[in-house]
Amino acid sequence: MHARADQRIRVTLTLNGRERSGYAEPRTQLCDFLRHELGATGTHVGCEHGVCGACTVRVDGRASRSCLMLAVQAEGRRLDTVESLAGEEGLSDLQQAFRRHHALQCGFCTAGILMSCEEFLDRVADPSEAQVRDMLSGHLCRCTGYTGMVQAVLDVARTRREATVPDSQQENNDV
Amino acid sequence: MKPAAFDYLRPSSRREACELLHEAGDDARLIAGGQSLMAVLNMRLAQPKRLIDIAGIEDLHYIERRDDHLAVGAGVTQAELLEYPGLAEAVPLLAQAMPWIGHWQTRNRGTVCGSIAHADPSAELPLCLATLGGQVVLENRRGKSRRVMAEDFFQGVLTTDRRQDELITEVRFPLARPGAEYRFREVAMRHGDFAIVALAAVIDSNRVTLGVGGVADRPVSRELARHADPSEALNALAWSLGAEDDAHATAAYRRQLIRELGRELIAGGPSDEENAHARQG
C-alpha cells in the first residue's frame, strides 16, 4: 500500500461490533478518525502524545492509546470504545461500579479508563490492589483521584468471579 | 498536536521495506508499534516525508528460544514478550525489567525491536540488551543480514549503528546462565515515567556485570569484581558516565543513586515486587 500525503484513504474497521468505513489522510490519528469521521465522540482526546490515556480504546481487544495510532493502521481491525459498554438494560457492571464508588466527577478521563479496566478484567480475574494501580498508572485523572476507581475494579472483579461457578462446584451439583 | 503530512507506505516484505528505505534516503521513518515515534510525530519533533509501516510484514512475528538466546522478531509487542511462557526462566532480567516499560496500554502496542531501534538512553530494553551482551540482527535491501553486538549498536541519544537501508529484523537476548542471578532496579518520578536511573545486574560467583541506564547517552555495562567491597568501583562508575542535571534530577543525585542502588542490587536488596508494594502501600 502506498498512499500520498494528501490522499484520503478509505479505512474500514469493526467498531463496537459493526463494520464502519470512512476516509482518512495518512497523518490522521485514530482518535480523530473515530470522532470526526465516524462520529463516535465517546472517546476523548487529551494530551495527544500518549501520556494521559483519555483516548484509550481496545484494538483487537488490547487497550491502546488512539492518539498513538494512525487511522490507516486500524484497517481491518476490531475497535471497541466506551460506546460498547452500556447495553439496552443500561450501564454495564463496571460503569455502575464507577458510579457507586464515586470513581468519576467530570468524566473526561473515564471513557479511556473504562476501556483499560475492561481489558484488565478480561485478563486478570483475581487482581491485587497493586496490579489494579499499576494498570491505572497509564491514566491521568486530575479531579477525582484513583481510590474510587481501584475499589470499583476490585468490586467488579469479585462480582464477576462469584458469578462464574467454579468447575469443581459444577461437578458437585451434577452429582 | 497533529503530525505534519507524510506519505504512508505499507510494504509486505522485508526486502520491499528496505528498498523503500533506500529510495527515501533520510526522509523516511519506520513505524511498528509507534509508541515512541507517534508522540514524536504528534509533537512535530520529527517531520519525515515518508512513513514506512512494517506491521504488514508477516514473517517478523515470532519469539524463538534457540540454543543460547531468545530471538524476538520485529513484529512482537512488549506485551506479547511479557506473556511468553517461560520468560522468567529463559531471560529473567526481561521478566523483571519489562513491567517498568511505559504502561500496560503502551506495552500492548509498543514493540521490543522498536524500543531497541529508538535507543532512548533511559529505556529498559536497550539496557537489558546491553547488560546481557545481546545482539541486533539487521537486514538490507540485498537481503544480506548482519549481527551487531549491543555495545556497538547503541551509539548515543536516539542514535544507532543501523544503516539507512537496513531493517532491524530481530533482537537476541542471551539465555540465563546456570548459577547466575539477574536483578533490576529503577527510580523514576512515577512508575512508567522515564528512568532517572535504571540498573540491571548479572551476578555470577566471581563477577558482577552492572548495566546503567538513564545517565550516559546510551546504556553502559561494566564488569566489577564480586567479592571486593563494590563502593569504590561504583563510585568510579558513577563518575565515569558524564551525568548531567536536568528537570528531573541533578547529576549528583544520579551518581548517588548509582552508588546506593548499585550496592543494594549487588548485595541483594528488596525485590522490585517488594518495592512496588512499599510504594503503593
Coordinates of C-alpha atoms in Angstrom, one line a residue:
Chain A
M1 CA 0.0 0.0 0.0
H2 CA 1.3 3.4 -1.0
A3 CA -0.7 6.5 0.0
R4 CA 0.3 10.1 -0.8
A5 CA 0.3 12.6 2.0
D6 CA -2.7 14.5 0.6
Q7 CA -4.7 11.4 -0.4
R8 CA -7.8 10.4 1.5
I9 CA -7.8 6.7 2.0
R10 CA -10.8 4.5 2.7
V11 CA -10.5 2.8 6.1
T12 CA -12.8 0.0 7.1
L13 CA -12.9 -1.4 10.6
T14 CA -15.3 -3.1 13.0
L15 CA -16.4 -0.5 15.6
N16 CA -18.3 -1.9 18.6
G17 CA -19.4 -4.9 16.5
R18 CA -20.5 -3.1 13.4
E19 CA -18.5 -2.6 10.2
R20 CA -17.8 1.0 9.6
S21 CA -15.9 2.9 6.9
G22 CA -14.6 6.4 6.5
Y23 CA -11.8 8.4 4.9
A24 CA -8.5 9.4 6.5
E25 CA -5.3 11.1 5.4
P26 CA -2.1 9.1 6.3
R27 CA -1.5 11.5 9.2
T28 CA -4.9 11.3 10.7
Q29 CA -4.8 9.9 14.2
L30 CA -7.2 7.1 15.1
C31 CA -8.9 9.2 17.8
D32 CA -9.7 11.9 15.3
F33 CA -11.0 9.4 12.8
L34 CA -13.3 7.9 15.3
R35 CA -14.6 11.2 16.5
H36 CA -14.7 13.3 13.3
E37 CA -15.2 10.7 10.6
L38 CA -17.3 8.0 12.3
G39 CA -19.0 10.3 14.8
A40 CA -18.0 8.2 17.8
T41 CA -17.3 11.0 20.2
G42 CA -17.3 8.9 23.3
T43 CA -13.5 8.6 23.0
H44 CA -11.9 11.7 24.4
V45 CA -8.7 13.3 23.2
G46 CA -6.4 14.7 25.9
C47 CA -2.7 15.2 25.6
E48 CA -2.1 13.8 22.1
H49 CA 1.2 12.3 22.9
G50 CA 0.3 9.1 24.8
V51 CA 0.7 10.3 28.4
C52 CA -2.8 10.9 29.7
G53 CA -4.7 7.8 28.5
A54 CA -8.0 9.6 27.9
C55 CA -8.2 8.4 24.3
T56 CA -7.7 4.7 25.2
V57 CA -9.7 2.2 23.1
R58 CA -9.5 -1.5 22.6
V59 CA -7.7 -2.6 19.3
D60 CA -8.3 -6.3 18.7
G61 CA -9.1 -6.5 22.4
R62 CA -5.9 -4.7 23.6
A63 CA -6.2 -1.4 25.4
S64 CA -4.2 1.2 23.3
R65 CA -3.9 4.9 23.0
S66 CA -5.8 6.0 19.9
C67 CA -3.7 9.2 19.6
L68 CA -0.6 7.0 19.2
M69 CA -2.1 5.1 16.3
L70 CA -2.9 6.2 12.8
A71 CA -6.4 5.6 11.3
V72 CA -4.8 3.8 8.4
Q73 CA -3.1 1.3 10.9
A74 CA -6.6 0.3 12.1
E75 CA -7.7 -1.0 8.7
G76 CA -9.5 -4.4 9.2
R77 CA -9.2 -4.3 13.0
R78 CA -11.7 -4.7 15.7
L79 CA -12.2 -1.5 17.7
D80 CA -14.1 -1.2 20.9
T81 CA -14.8 2.1 22.5
V82 CA -16.8 3.3 25.5
E83 CA -19.9 3.3 23.5
S84 CA -19.8 -0.5 23.5
L85 CA -20.2 -0.8 27.3
A86 CA -23.8 0.2 28.1
G87 CA -26.5 -2.1 26.7
E88 CA -30.3 -1.8 26.4
E89 CA -30.5 -2.7 30.1
G90 CA -28.5 0.4 31.0
L91 CA -25.0 0.8 32.3
S92 CA -22.6 -2.1 32.4
D93 CA -21.5 -3.6 35.7
L94 CA -18.2 -1.7 35.5
Q95 CA -19.9 1.6 34.8
Q96 CA -22.3 1.0 37.7
A97 CA -19.4 0.3 40.0
F98 CA -17.7 3.5 38.9
R99 CA -20.9 5.3 39.8
R100 CA -21.3 3.5 43.1
H101 CA -17.7 4.1 44.2
H102 CA -17.6 7.8 43.1
A103 CA -14.8 6.9 40.7
L104 CA -15.5 9.9 38.5
Q105 CA -16.6 13.5 38.6
C106 CA -16.0 15.4 35.4
G107 CA -15.7 12.2 33.4
F108 CA -13.3 13.4 30.8
C109 CA -10.7 10.7 31.5
T110 CA -13.3 8.0 32.3
A111 CA -14.0 6.8 28.7
G112 CA -10.4 5.7 28.3
I113 CA -10.1 4.3 31.8
L114 CA -13.1 2.1 31.4
M115 CA -11.6 0.5 28.3
S116 CA -8.3 -0.3 30.1
C117 CA -10.3 -1.7 33.0
E118 CA -12.3 -3.9 30.7
E119 CA -9.2 -5.5 29.1
F120 CA -7.6 -5.8 32.5
L121 CA -10.6 -7.6 34.0
D122 CA -10.7 -9.9 31.0
R123 CA -7.1 -10.9 31.6
V124 CA -6.7 -10.8 35.4
A125 CA -9.7 -12.4 37.1
D126 CA -8.4 -12.0 40.6
P127 CA -6.3 -8.9 40.7
S128 CA -4.4 -7.5 43.7
E129 CA -4.8 -3.8 44.5
A130 CA -1.1 -3.3 43.4
Q131 CA -2.0 -4.8 40.0
V132 CA -5.0 -2.5 39.6
R133 CA -3.0 0.5 40.5
D134 CA -0.2 -0.5 38.0
M135 CA -2.8 -0.7 35.2
L136 CA -4.3 2.6 36.2
S137 CA -0.9 4.3 36.2
G138 CA -1.4 4.5 32.4
H139 CA -4.1 7.1 33.0
L140 CA -4.3 10.6 34.4
C141 CA -7.3 11.7 36.4
R142 CA -7.0 15.3 37.7
C143 CA -10.2 15.8 39.6
T144 CA -11.3 12.6 41.3
G145 CA -8.3 10.6 42.2
Y146 CA -7.8 6.9 41.9
T147 CA -9.1 5.4 45.2
G148 CA -12.7 5.0 43.9
M149 CA -11.5 3.5 40.6
V150 CA -9.4 0.9 42.4
Q151 CA -12.4 0.0 44.6
A152 CA -14.7 -0.2 41.6
V153 CA -12.4 -2.5 39.7
L154 CA -11.8 -4.8 42.7
D155 CA -15.6 -4.8 43.3
V156 CA -16.4 -5.9 39.7
A157 CA -13.6 -8.5 39.7
R158 CA -15.1 -10.0 42.8
T159 CA -18.7 -9.9 41.5
R160 CA -17.7 -11.5 38.1
R161 CA -15.7 -14.2 39.9
E162 CA -18.7 -15.0 42.1
A163 CA -21.0 -15.1 39.0
T164 CA -18.7 -17.8 37.4
V165 CA -19.4 -21.1 39.1
P166 CA -16.1 -22.9 39.6
D167 CA -15.8 -26.2 37.7
S168 CA -15.5 -28.3 40.9
Q169 CA -18.8 -26.9 42.3
Q170 CA -20.5 -27.6 39.0
E171 CA -19.4 -31.2 39.1
N172 CA -20.8 -31.5 42.7
N173 CA -24.1 -30.0 41.5
D174 CA -24.3 -32.6 38.8
V175 CA -23.9 -35.4 41.3
Chain B
M1 CA -0.8 18.4 18.2
K2 CA -1.3 16.7 14.9
P3 CA 1.6 15.2 12.8
A4 CA 2.9 17.1 9.7
A5 CA 1.8 15.4 6.5
F6 CA 3.7 12.3 5.2
D7 CA 3.3 9.6 2.6
Y8 CA 2.3 6.3 4.1
L9 CA 3.8 3.1 2.8
R10 CA 3.0 -0.4 3.9
P11 CA 5.4 -2.9 2.4
S12 CA 4.5 -6.6 2.6
S13 CA 8.1 -8.0 2.7
R14 CA 11.4 -7.2 4.4
R15 CA 13.0 -6.7 1.0
E16 CA 10.4 -4.2 -0.1
A17 CA 10.7 -2.3 3.2
C18 CA 14.5 -2.0 2.7
E19 CA 14.0 -0.9 -0.9
L20 CA 11.6 1.8 0.3
L21 CA 14.1 3.0 2.9
H22 CA 16.8 3.1 0.3
E23 CA 14.7 5.2 -2.1
A24 CA 13.5 7.6 0.5
G25 CA 17.0 8.4 1.9
D26 CA 16.9 10.4 5.1
D27 CA 13.3 11.4 4.6
A28 CA 11.8 8.2 5.8
R29 CA 11.0 6.8 9.2
L30 CA 10.0 3.2 10.1
I31 CA 7.0 2.6 12.3
A32 CA 6.0 -0.6 14.0
G33 CA 4.0 -0.1 17.3
G34 CA 4.6 3.6 17.1
Q35 CA 4.6 4.1 20.9
S36 CA 7.7 6.4 20.8
L37 CA 7.5 7.6 17.2
M38 CA 3.8 8.7 17.2
A39 CA 4.4 11.0 20.1
V40 CA 7.4 12.5 18.3
L41 CA 5.4 12.9 15.1
N42 CA 2.4 14.4 17.0
M43 CA 4.7 17.0 18.6
R44 CA 6.4 17.5 15.2
L45 CA 9.8 16.9 16.7
A46 CA 10.2 14.8 13.5
Q47 CA 8.6 15.6 10.2
P48 CA 9.5 12.7 7.9
K49 CA 8.2 12.8 4.3
R50 CA 7.5 9.1 4.3
L51 CA 6.4 6.7 7.0
I52 CA 7.1 3.1 6.3
D53 CA 4.8 0.8 8.4
I54 CA 6.3 -2.7 8.9
A55 CA 3.1 -4.1 10.5
G56 CA 2.2 -5.7 7.3
I57 CA 5.3 -7.9 7.1
E58 CA 4.1 -11.3 8.3
D59 CA 7.4 -13.1 8.9
L60 CA 8.6 -10.7 11.6
H61 CA 6.1 -12.0 14.2
Y62 CA 7.9 -14.7 16.2
I63 CA 9.6 -15.4 19.5
E64 CA 12.0 -18.4 19.3
R65 CA 14.0 -20.0 22.0
R66 CA 17.2 -21.2 20.4
D67 CA 20.4 -22.8 21.8
D68 CA 21.8 -19.9 23.6
H69 CA 19.4 -17.0 23.0
L70 CA 15.8 -15.9 22.8
A71 CA 15.1 -14.4 19.4
V72 CA 12.4 -11.7 19.2
G73 CA 11.1 -10.7 15.7
A74 CA 10.4 -7.1 14.9
G75 CA 6.7 -7.6 14.9
V76 CA 6.5 -8.7 18.5
T77 CA 4.9 -6.4 21.1
Q78 CA 6.3 -5.9 24.6
A79 CA 3.1 -7.3 26.0
E80 CA 3.5 -10.5 23.9
L81 CA 7.0 -11.0 25.1
L82 CA 6.0 -10.4 28.7
E83 CA 3.3 -13.1 28.2
Y84 CA 5.7 -15.6 26.6
P85 CA 5.6 -18.7 28.7
G86 CA 8.9 -19.4 30.5
L87 CA 10.2 -15.8 30.0
A88 CA 11.2 -15.6 33.7
E89 CA 13.2 -18.8 33.3
A90 CA 14.7 -18.1 29.8
V91 CA 15.7 -14.4 30.3
P92 CA 14.9 -13.5 33.9
L93 CA 16.2 -9.9 33.5
L94 CA 13.5 -9.2 31.0
A95 CA 10.8 -10.6 33.2
Q96 CA 11.9 -8.2 35.9
A97 CA 12.6 -5.1 33.8
M98 CA 9.7 -5.1 31.3
P99 CA 6.9 -4.2 33.7
W100 CA 8.8 -0.9 34.0
I101 CA 8.4 -0.1 30.3
G102 CA 5.8 2.7 29.9
H103 CA 2.4 1.4 30.9
W104 CA 0.1 -1.6 30.3
Q105 CA -1.6 0.3 27.5
T106 CA 1.6 1.3 25.6
R107 CA 3.2 -2.2 26.1
N108 CA 0.1 -3.5 24.2
R109 CA 1.3 -1.9 21.0
G110 CA 4.9 -0.9 21.5
T111 CA 7.4 -3.5 20.0
V112 CA 10.5 -4.9 21.5
C113 CA 12.6 -4.1 18.4
G114 CA 11.1 -0.7 18.2
S115 CA 12.4 0.2 21.6
I116 CA 15.8 -1.0 20.6
A117 CA 15.7 0.9 17.4
H118 CA 14.6 4.1 19.2
A119 CA 17.6 3.8 21.5
D120 CA 16.4 6.1 24.3
P121 CA 19.2 6.1 26.8
S122 CA 16.8 5.7 29.7
A123 CA 14.8 2.8 28.1
E124 CA 14.7 -0.6 29.8
L125 CA 15.0 -2.9 26.8
P126 CA 18.3 -1.3 25.4
L127 CA 19.6 -1.5 29.0
C128 CA 18.8 -5.2 29.2
L129 CA 20.3 -6.0 25.8
A130 CA 23.5 -4.1 26.7
T131 CA 23.8 -5.7 30.1
L132 CA 23.2 -9.2 28.8
G133 CA 25.5 -8.7 25.8
G134 CA 22.8 -9.4 23.3
Q135 CA 22.7 -8.8 19.6
V136 CA 20.7 -6.9 17.0
V137 CA 20.1 -8.5 13.6
L138 CA 19.7 -6.2 10.6
E139 CA 18.9 -6.9 7.0
N140 CA 19.5 -4.7 4.0
R141 CA 17.8 -4.4 0.5
R142 CA 20.1 -7.1 -0.9
G143 CA 18.7 -9.5 1.6
K144 CA 22.1 -9.6 3.4
S145 CA 21.9 -9.7 7.2
R146 CA 24.4 -8.8 9.8
R147 CA 24.5 -9.1 13.6
V148 CA 25.7 -6.3 15.8
M149 CA 26.6 -6.6 19.5
A150 CA 24.5 -4.3 21.7
E151 CA 27.6 -2.3 22.9
D152 CA 28.4 -1.4 19.3
F153 CA 24.8 -0.9 18.2
F154 CA 23.9 1.9 20.7
Q155 CA 25.9 5.0 19.7
G156 CA 24.3 7.9 21.5
V157 CA 21.0 9.5 22.2
L158 CA 18.5 8.0 19.7
T159 CA 21.5 7.1 17.6
T160 CA 22.4 3.5 16.5
D161 CA 24.5 1.6 14.1
R162 CA 21.5 0.9 11.8
R163 CA 22.3 1.9 8.2
Q164 CA 19.9 3.9 6.2
D165 CA 18.6 1.0 4.1
E166 CA 18.5 -1.5 6.9
L167 CA 15.6 -3.0 8.8
I168 CA 16.0 -4.5 12.3
T169 CA 14.5 -7.9 11.9
E170 CA 15.3 -9.4 15.3
V171 CA 17.0 -8.9 18.6
R172 CA 18.7 -11.7 20.5
F173 CA 18.7 -11.9 24.3
P174 CA 21.2 -14.5 25.7
L175 CA 19.5 -17.2 27.8
A176 CA 20.1 -17.2 31.6
R177 CA 23.3 -18.9 32.6
P178 CA 23.0 -21.6 35.3
G179 CA 24.0 -20.2 38.7
A180 CA 23.9 -16.5 37.6
E181 CA 21.4 -14.2 39.3
Y182 CA 19.6 -11.4 37.5
R183 CA 18.4 -8.2 39.2
F184 CA 16.8 -5.0 38.1
R185 CA 16.0 -1.7 39.9
E186 CA 14.7 1.6 38.6
V187 CA 14.0 5.0 40.0
A188 CA 11.6 7.3 38.1
M189 CA 9.3 10.2 39.1
R190 CA 6.4 7.7 38.8
H191 CA 6.2 4.1 37.7
G192 CA 6.1 4.2 33.9
D193 CA 7.9 7.5 33.5
F194 CA 11.4 7.7 32.0
A195 CA 14.0 6.3 34.3
I196 CA 16.2 8.8 36.3
V197 CA 18.5 5.8 36.9
A198 CA 17.9 2.2 35.9
L199 CA 20.3 -0.6 37.0
A200 CA 20.5 -4.1 35.7
A201 CA 22.8 -6.7 37.1
V202 CA 24.1 -10.2 36.2
I203 CA 25.7 -11.7 39.3
D204 CA 28.0 -14.6 38.9
S205 CA 30.0 -16.3 41.6
N206 CA 33.1 -14.2 40.9
R207 CA 31.9 -11.2 39.0
V208 CA 29.1 -8.7 38.5
T209 CA 28.0 -7.2 35.3
L210 CA 26.3 -3.9 36.1
G211 CA 24.3 -2.0 33.4
V212 CA 23.3 1.6 33.9
G213 CA 20.5 3.4 32.0
G214 CA 19.2 7.0 32.2
V215 CA 22.6 8.6 32.9
A216 CA 25.0 8.4 29.9
D217 CA 23.9 9.0 26.3
R218 CA 23.5 5.2 25.9
P219 CA 23.1 2.2 28.2
V220 CA 26.5 1.4 29.7
S221 CA 27.6 -2.0 31.1
R222 CA 30.7 -2.7 33.2
E223 CA 32.2 -5.6 34.9
L224 CA 33.0 -5.4 38.6
A225 CA 34.8 -7.9 40.9
R226 CA 32.3 -9.9 43.0
H227 CA 33.9 -10.2 46.4
A228 CA 35.6 -6.9 46.9
D229 CA 33.6 -4.1 48.5
P230 CA 31.9 -2.5 45.5
S231 CA 31.8 1.0 46.9
E232 CA 34.9 2.3 45.2
A233 CA 34.1 0.6 41.9
L234 CA 30.5 2.0 42.0
N235 CA 31.8 5.5 42.7
A236 CA 34.2 5.3 39.8
L237 CA 31.4 4.1 37.6
A238 CA 29.1 6.8 38.8
W239 CA 31.6 9.5 37.9
S240 CA 32.6 8.0 34.6
L241 CA 29.1 8.3 32.9
G242 CA 29.0 12.1 32.4
A243 CA 25.8 12.6 34.4
E244 CA 24.1 15.9 33.8
D245 CA 21.5 18.0 35.6
D246 CA 18.0 18.0 34.1
A247 CA 14.5 18.9 35.1
H248 CA 14.0 15.6 36.9
A249 CA 17.3 15.1 38.8
T250 CA 20.7 16.6 39.4
A251 CA 23.9 14.9 38.3
A252 CA 24.9 14.4 42.0
Y253 CA 21.6 12.6 42.7
R254 CA 22.1 10.3 39.7
R255 CA 25.6 9.5 41.0
Q256 CA 24.2 8.8 44.4
L257 CA 21.6 6.5 43.1
I258 CA 24.2 4.5 41.2
R259 CA 26.3 4.2 44.4
E260 CA 23.4 3.3 46.7
L261 CA 21.2 1.2 44.4
G262 CA 24.2 -0.5 42.9
R263 CA 25.3 -1.5 46.4
E264 CA 21.8 -2.8 47.3
L265 CA 21.4 -4.6 44.0
I266 CA 24.8 -6.4 44.3
A267 CA 24.1 -7.3 47.9
G268 CA 20.6 -8.5 47.0
G269 CA 18.2 -5.8 48.4
P270 CA 14.5 -6.0 48.4
S271 CA 13.0 -7.2 45.1
D272 CA 11.0 -5.0 42.7
E273 CA 7.8 -6.5 43.9
E274 CA 8.5 -5.6 47.5
N275 CA 9.4 -2.1 46.3
A276 CA 6.2 -1.9 44.3
H277 CA 4.1 -2.8 47.4
A278 CA 6.0 -0.4 49.6
R279 CA 5.4 2.4 47.0
Q280 CA 1.8 1.6 46.7
G281 CA 1.0 0.7 50.3

